[in-house]
CSV table of C-alpha atoms in Angstrom, one decimal:
chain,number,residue,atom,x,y,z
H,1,UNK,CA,0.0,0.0,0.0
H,2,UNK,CA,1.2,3.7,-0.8
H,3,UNK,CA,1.7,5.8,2.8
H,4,UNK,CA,0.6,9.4,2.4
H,5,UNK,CA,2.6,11.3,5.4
H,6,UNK,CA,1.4,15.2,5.9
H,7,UNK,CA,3.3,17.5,7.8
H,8,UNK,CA,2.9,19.1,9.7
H,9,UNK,CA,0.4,17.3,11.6
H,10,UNK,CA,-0.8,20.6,13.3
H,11,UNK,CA,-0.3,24.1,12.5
H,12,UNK,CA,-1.6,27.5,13.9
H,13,UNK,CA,-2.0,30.4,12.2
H,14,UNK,CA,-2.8,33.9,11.6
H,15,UNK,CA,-5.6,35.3,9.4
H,16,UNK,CA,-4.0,37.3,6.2
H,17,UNK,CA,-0.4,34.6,6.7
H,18,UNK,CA,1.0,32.3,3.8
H,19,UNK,CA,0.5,28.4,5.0
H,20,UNK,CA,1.9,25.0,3.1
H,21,UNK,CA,1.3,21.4,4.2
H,22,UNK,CA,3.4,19.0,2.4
H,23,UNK,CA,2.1,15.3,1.5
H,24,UNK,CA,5.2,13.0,1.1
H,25,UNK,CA,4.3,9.3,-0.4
H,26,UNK,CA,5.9,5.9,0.5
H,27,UNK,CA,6.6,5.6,-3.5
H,28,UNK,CA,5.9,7.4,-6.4
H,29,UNK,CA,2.2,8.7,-7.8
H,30,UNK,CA,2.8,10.4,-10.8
H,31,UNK,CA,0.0,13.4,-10.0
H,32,UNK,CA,-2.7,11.1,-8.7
H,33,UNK,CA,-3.2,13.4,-6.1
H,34,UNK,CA,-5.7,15.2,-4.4
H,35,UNK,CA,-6.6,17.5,-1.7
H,36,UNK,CA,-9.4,17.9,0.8
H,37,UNK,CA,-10.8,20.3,3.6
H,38,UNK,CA,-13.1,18.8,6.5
H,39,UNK,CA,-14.6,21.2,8.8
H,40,UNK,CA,-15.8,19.3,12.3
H,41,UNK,CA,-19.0,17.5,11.7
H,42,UNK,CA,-18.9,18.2,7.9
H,43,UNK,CA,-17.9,15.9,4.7
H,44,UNK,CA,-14.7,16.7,3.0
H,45,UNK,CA,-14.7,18.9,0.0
H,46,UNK,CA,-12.4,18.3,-2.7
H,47,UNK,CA,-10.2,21.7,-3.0
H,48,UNK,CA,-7.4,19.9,-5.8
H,49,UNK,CA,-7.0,17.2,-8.0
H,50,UNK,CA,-4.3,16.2,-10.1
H,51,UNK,CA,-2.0,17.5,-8.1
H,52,UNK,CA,-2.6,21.1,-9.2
H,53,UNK,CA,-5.6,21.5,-11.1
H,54,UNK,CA,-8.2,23.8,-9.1
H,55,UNK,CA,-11.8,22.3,-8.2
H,56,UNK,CA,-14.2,24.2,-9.7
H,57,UNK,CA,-15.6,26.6,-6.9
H,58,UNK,CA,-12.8,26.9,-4.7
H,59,UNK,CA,-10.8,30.2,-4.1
H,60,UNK,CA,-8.0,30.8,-6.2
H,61,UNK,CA,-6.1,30.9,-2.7
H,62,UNK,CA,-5.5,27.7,-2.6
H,63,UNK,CA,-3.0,25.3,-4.8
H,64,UNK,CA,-1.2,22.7,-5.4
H,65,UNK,CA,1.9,21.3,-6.6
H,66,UNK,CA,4.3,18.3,-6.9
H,67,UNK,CA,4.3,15.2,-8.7
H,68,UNK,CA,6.1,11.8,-7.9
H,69,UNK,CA,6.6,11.7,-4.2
H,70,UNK,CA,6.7,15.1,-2.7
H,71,UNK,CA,3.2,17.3,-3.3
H,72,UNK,CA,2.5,20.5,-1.2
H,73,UNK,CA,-1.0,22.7,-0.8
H,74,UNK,CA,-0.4,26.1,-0.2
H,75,UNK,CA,-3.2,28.7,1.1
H,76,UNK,CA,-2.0,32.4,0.3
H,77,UNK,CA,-3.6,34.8,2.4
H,78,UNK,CA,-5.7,33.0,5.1
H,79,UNK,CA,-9.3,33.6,5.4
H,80,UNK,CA,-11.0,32.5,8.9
H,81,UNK,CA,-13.3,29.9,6.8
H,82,UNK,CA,-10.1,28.2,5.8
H,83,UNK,CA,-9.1,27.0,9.5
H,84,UNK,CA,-9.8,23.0,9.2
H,85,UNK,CA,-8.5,19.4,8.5
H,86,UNK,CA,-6.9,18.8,5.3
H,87,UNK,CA,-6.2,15.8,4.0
H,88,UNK,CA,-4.2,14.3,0.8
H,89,UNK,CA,-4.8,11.0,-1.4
H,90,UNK,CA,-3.3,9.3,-3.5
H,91,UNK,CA,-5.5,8.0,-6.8
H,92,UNK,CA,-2.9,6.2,-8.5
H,93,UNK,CA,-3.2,2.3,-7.4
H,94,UNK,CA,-5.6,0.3,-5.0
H,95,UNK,CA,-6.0,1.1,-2.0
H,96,UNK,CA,-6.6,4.2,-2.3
H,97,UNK,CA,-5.2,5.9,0.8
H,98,UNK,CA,-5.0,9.1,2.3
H,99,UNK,CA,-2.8,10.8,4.8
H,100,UNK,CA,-3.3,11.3,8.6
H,101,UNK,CA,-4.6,15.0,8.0
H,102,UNK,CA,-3.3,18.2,9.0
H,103,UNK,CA,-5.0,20.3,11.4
H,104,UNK,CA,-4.9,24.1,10.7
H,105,UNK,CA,-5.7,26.2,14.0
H,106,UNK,CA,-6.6,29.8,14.6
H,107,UNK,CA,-3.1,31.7,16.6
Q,1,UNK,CA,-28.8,20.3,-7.6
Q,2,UNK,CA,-25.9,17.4,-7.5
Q,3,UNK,CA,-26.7,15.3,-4.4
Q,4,UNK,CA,-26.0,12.0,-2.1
Q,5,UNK,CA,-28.1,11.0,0.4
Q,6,UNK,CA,-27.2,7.8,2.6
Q,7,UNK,CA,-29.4,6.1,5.1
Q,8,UNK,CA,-29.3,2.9,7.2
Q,9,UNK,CA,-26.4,3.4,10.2
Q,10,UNK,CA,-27.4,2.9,13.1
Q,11,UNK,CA,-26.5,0.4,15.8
Q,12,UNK,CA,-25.2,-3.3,15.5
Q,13,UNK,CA,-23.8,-6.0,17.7
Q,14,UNK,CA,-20.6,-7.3,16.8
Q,15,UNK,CA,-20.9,-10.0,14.0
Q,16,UNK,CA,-24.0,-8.6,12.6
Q,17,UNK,CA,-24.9,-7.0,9.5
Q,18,UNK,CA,-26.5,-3.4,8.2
Q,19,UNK,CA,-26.5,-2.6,4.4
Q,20,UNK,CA,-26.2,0.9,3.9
Q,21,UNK,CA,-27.4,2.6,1.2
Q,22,UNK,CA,-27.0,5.7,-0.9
Q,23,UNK,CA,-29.4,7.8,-3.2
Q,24,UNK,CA,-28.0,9.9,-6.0
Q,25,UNK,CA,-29.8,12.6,-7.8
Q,26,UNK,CA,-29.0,15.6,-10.4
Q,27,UNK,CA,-26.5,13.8,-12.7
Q,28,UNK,CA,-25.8,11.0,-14.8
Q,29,UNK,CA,-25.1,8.2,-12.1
Q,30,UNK,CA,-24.3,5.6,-14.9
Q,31,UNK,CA,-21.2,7.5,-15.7
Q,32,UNK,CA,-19.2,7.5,-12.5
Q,33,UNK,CA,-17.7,5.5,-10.5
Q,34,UNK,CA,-18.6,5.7,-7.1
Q,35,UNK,CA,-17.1,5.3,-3.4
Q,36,UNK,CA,-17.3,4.8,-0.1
Q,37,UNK,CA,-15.4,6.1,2.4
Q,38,UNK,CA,-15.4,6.3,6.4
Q,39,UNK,CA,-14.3,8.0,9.2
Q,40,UNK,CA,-13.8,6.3,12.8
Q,41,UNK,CA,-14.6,8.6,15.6
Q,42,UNK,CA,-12.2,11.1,16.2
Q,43,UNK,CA,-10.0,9.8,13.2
Q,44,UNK,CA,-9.2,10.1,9.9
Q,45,UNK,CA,-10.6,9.4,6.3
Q,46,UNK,CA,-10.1,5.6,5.2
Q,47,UNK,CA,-11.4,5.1,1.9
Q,48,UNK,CA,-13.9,1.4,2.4
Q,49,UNK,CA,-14.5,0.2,-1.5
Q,50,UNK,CA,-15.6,0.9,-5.2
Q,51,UNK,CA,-17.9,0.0,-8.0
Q,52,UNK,CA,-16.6,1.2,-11.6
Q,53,UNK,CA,-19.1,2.8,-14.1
Q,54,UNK,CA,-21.1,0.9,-16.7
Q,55,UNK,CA,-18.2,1.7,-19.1
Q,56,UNK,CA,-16.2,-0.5,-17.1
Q,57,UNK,CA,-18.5,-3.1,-15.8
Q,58,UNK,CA,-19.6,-2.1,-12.5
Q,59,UNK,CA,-16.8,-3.5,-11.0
Q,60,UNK,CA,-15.8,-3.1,-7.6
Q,61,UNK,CA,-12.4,-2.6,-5.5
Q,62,UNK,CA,-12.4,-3.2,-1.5
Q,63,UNK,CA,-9.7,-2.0,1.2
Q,64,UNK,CA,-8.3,-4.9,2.6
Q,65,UNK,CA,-10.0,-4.4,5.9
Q,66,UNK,CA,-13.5,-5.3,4.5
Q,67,UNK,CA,-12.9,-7.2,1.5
Q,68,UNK,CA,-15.3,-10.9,1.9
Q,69,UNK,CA,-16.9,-8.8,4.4
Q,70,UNK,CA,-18.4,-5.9,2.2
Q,71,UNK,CA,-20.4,-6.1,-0.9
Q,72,UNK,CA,-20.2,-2.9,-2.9
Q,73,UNK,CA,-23.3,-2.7,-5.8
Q,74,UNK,CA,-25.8,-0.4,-7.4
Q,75,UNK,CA,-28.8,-0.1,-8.8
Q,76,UNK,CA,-29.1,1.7,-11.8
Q,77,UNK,CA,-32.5,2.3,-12.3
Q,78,UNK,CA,-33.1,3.6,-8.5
Q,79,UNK,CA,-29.8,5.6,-9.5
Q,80,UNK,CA,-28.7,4.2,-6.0
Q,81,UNK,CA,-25.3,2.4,-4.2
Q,82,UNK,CA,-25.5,0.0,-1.7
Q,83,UNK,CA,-23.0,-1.7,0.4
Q,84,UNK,CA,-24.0,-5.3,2.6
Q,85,UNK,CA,-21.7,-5.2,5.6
Q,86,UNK,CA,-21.5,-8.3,7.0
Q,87,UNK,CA,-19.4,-10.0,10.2
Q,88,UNK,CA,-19.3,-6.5,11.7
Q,89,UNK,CA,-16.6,-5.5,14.0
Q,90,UNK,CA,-15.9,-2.7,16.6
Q,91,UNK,CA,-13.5,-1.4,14.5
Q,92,UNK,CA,-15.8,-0.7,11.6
Q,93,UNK,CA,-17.3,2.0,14.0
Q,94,UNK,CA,-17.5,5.5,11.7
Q,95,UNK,CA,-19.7,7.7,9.6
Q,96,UNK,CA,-19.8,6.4,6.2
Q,97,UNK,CA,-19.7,8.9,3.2
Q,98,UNK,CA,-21.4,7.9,-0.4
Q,99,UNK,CA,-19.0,9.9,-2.8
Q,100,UNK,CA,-19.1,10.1,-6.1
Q,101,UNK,CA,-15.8,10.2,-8.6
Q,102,UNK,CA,-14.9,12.4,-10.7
Q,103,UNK,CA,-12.0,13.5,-13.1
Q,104,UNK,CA,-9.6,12.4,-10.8
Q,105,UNK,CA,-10.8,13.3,-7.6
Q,106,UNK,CA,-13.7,12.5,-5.2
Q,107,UNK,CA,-16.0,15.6,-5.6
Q,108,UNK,CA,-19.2,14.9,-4.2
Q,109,UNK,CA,-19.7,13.8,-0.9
Q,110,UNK,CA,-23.0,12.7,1.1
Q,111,UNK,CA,-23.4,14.1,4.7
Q,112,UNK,CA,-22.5,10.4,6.2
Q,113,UNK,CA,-24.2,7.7,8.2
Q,114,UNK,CA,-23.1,6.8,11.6
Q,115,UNK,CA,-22.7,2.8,11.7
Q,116,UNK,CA,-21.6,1.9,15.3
Q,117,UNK,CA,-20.7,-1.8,16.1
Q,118,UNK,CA,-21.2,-2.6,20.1
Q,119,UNK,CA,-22.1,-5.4,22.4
């Protein structure tokens, strides 16, 4: 099975500040990635896909970038909706997997 | 208006069974492939299991901590997915999303069903 390892695991932050999480996989994915925000008691939505291609919908604030092993989702300017869970997954072989999530926090 | 709706969690003693299931509406439901995915109290996602569009069979893909345990199907008509669990464990306590696939990501979710396994 491919690991997905975010870091960092937990991050706090100011409104208006620059924030990445990187995704690191076990072996290499090509760009079958994609990113995901969870707010408590909510589904995840899907923010990226293919590694960098923007979900229709979703701020032009966030991206993404990487292929291979190594993938990062940066936020430019923080807005207060944006403090959540994000998660990664990989798409390129069964099982698909996702990483342990990264928790983004108000400073 | 592109929406899942599960239904059927609920409560089950351990070795028992609960088939959940999932009702699609506002797009083609033929043409995607679609998930499931849960969430363990307090944890993170762990995607469950798949079933491919008609394109490709309807055929489905399980995580190995459900396959023989988990049927994955749909109905097309009903434009609905199912999933049989059987042999339930504690550990298969979590909300279970319905999501649907597309492009190469998992962009529409349902708002979950809470199974919980427990003597």
């Amino acid at each position: 099975d491919i690991q997905l390892t975010q870091s960092p695991s937990f991050l706090s932050a100011s409104v208006g500040d620059r924030v990445t999480i990187t995704c690191r996989a076990s072996q290499g994915i090509s760009s079958s990635l994609a990113w995901y925000q969870q707010k408590p008691g909510k589904a995840p939505k899907l923010l990226i896909y293919s590694a960098s291609t923007l979900q229709s919908g979703v701020p032009s604030r966030f991206s993404g970038s990487g292929s291979g092993t190594e993938f990062t989702l940066t936020i430019s300017s923080l807005q207060p909706e944006d403090f959540a869970t994000y998660y990664c997954q990989q798409l390129n072989s069964y099982p698909i997997t996702f990483g342990q999530g990264a928790r983004l926090e108000i400073k | 208006e592109v929406q899942l709706v599960e239904s059927g969690g609920g409560l089950v003693q351990p070795g028992g069974s609960l088939k959940l299931s999932c009702a699609a509406s506002g797009f083609t439901f033929s043409d995607h492939y679609m998930d499931w995915v849960r969430q363990a109290p307090g944890k993170g996602l762990e995607w469950v299991g798949r079933t491919r569009d008609k394109s490709n069979g309807y055929t489905t893909e399980y995580a190995a901590s459900v396959k023989g345990r988990f049927t994955i199907s749909r109905e097309e008509s009903k434009k609905s997915l199912y999933m049989q669990m059987n042999s339930l464990k504690t550990e298969d306590t979590a909300v279970y999303y319905c999501v649907r696939m597309h492009k190469r990501g998992m962009d529409v979710w349902g708002q979950g069903t809470t199974v919980t396994v427990s003597s």
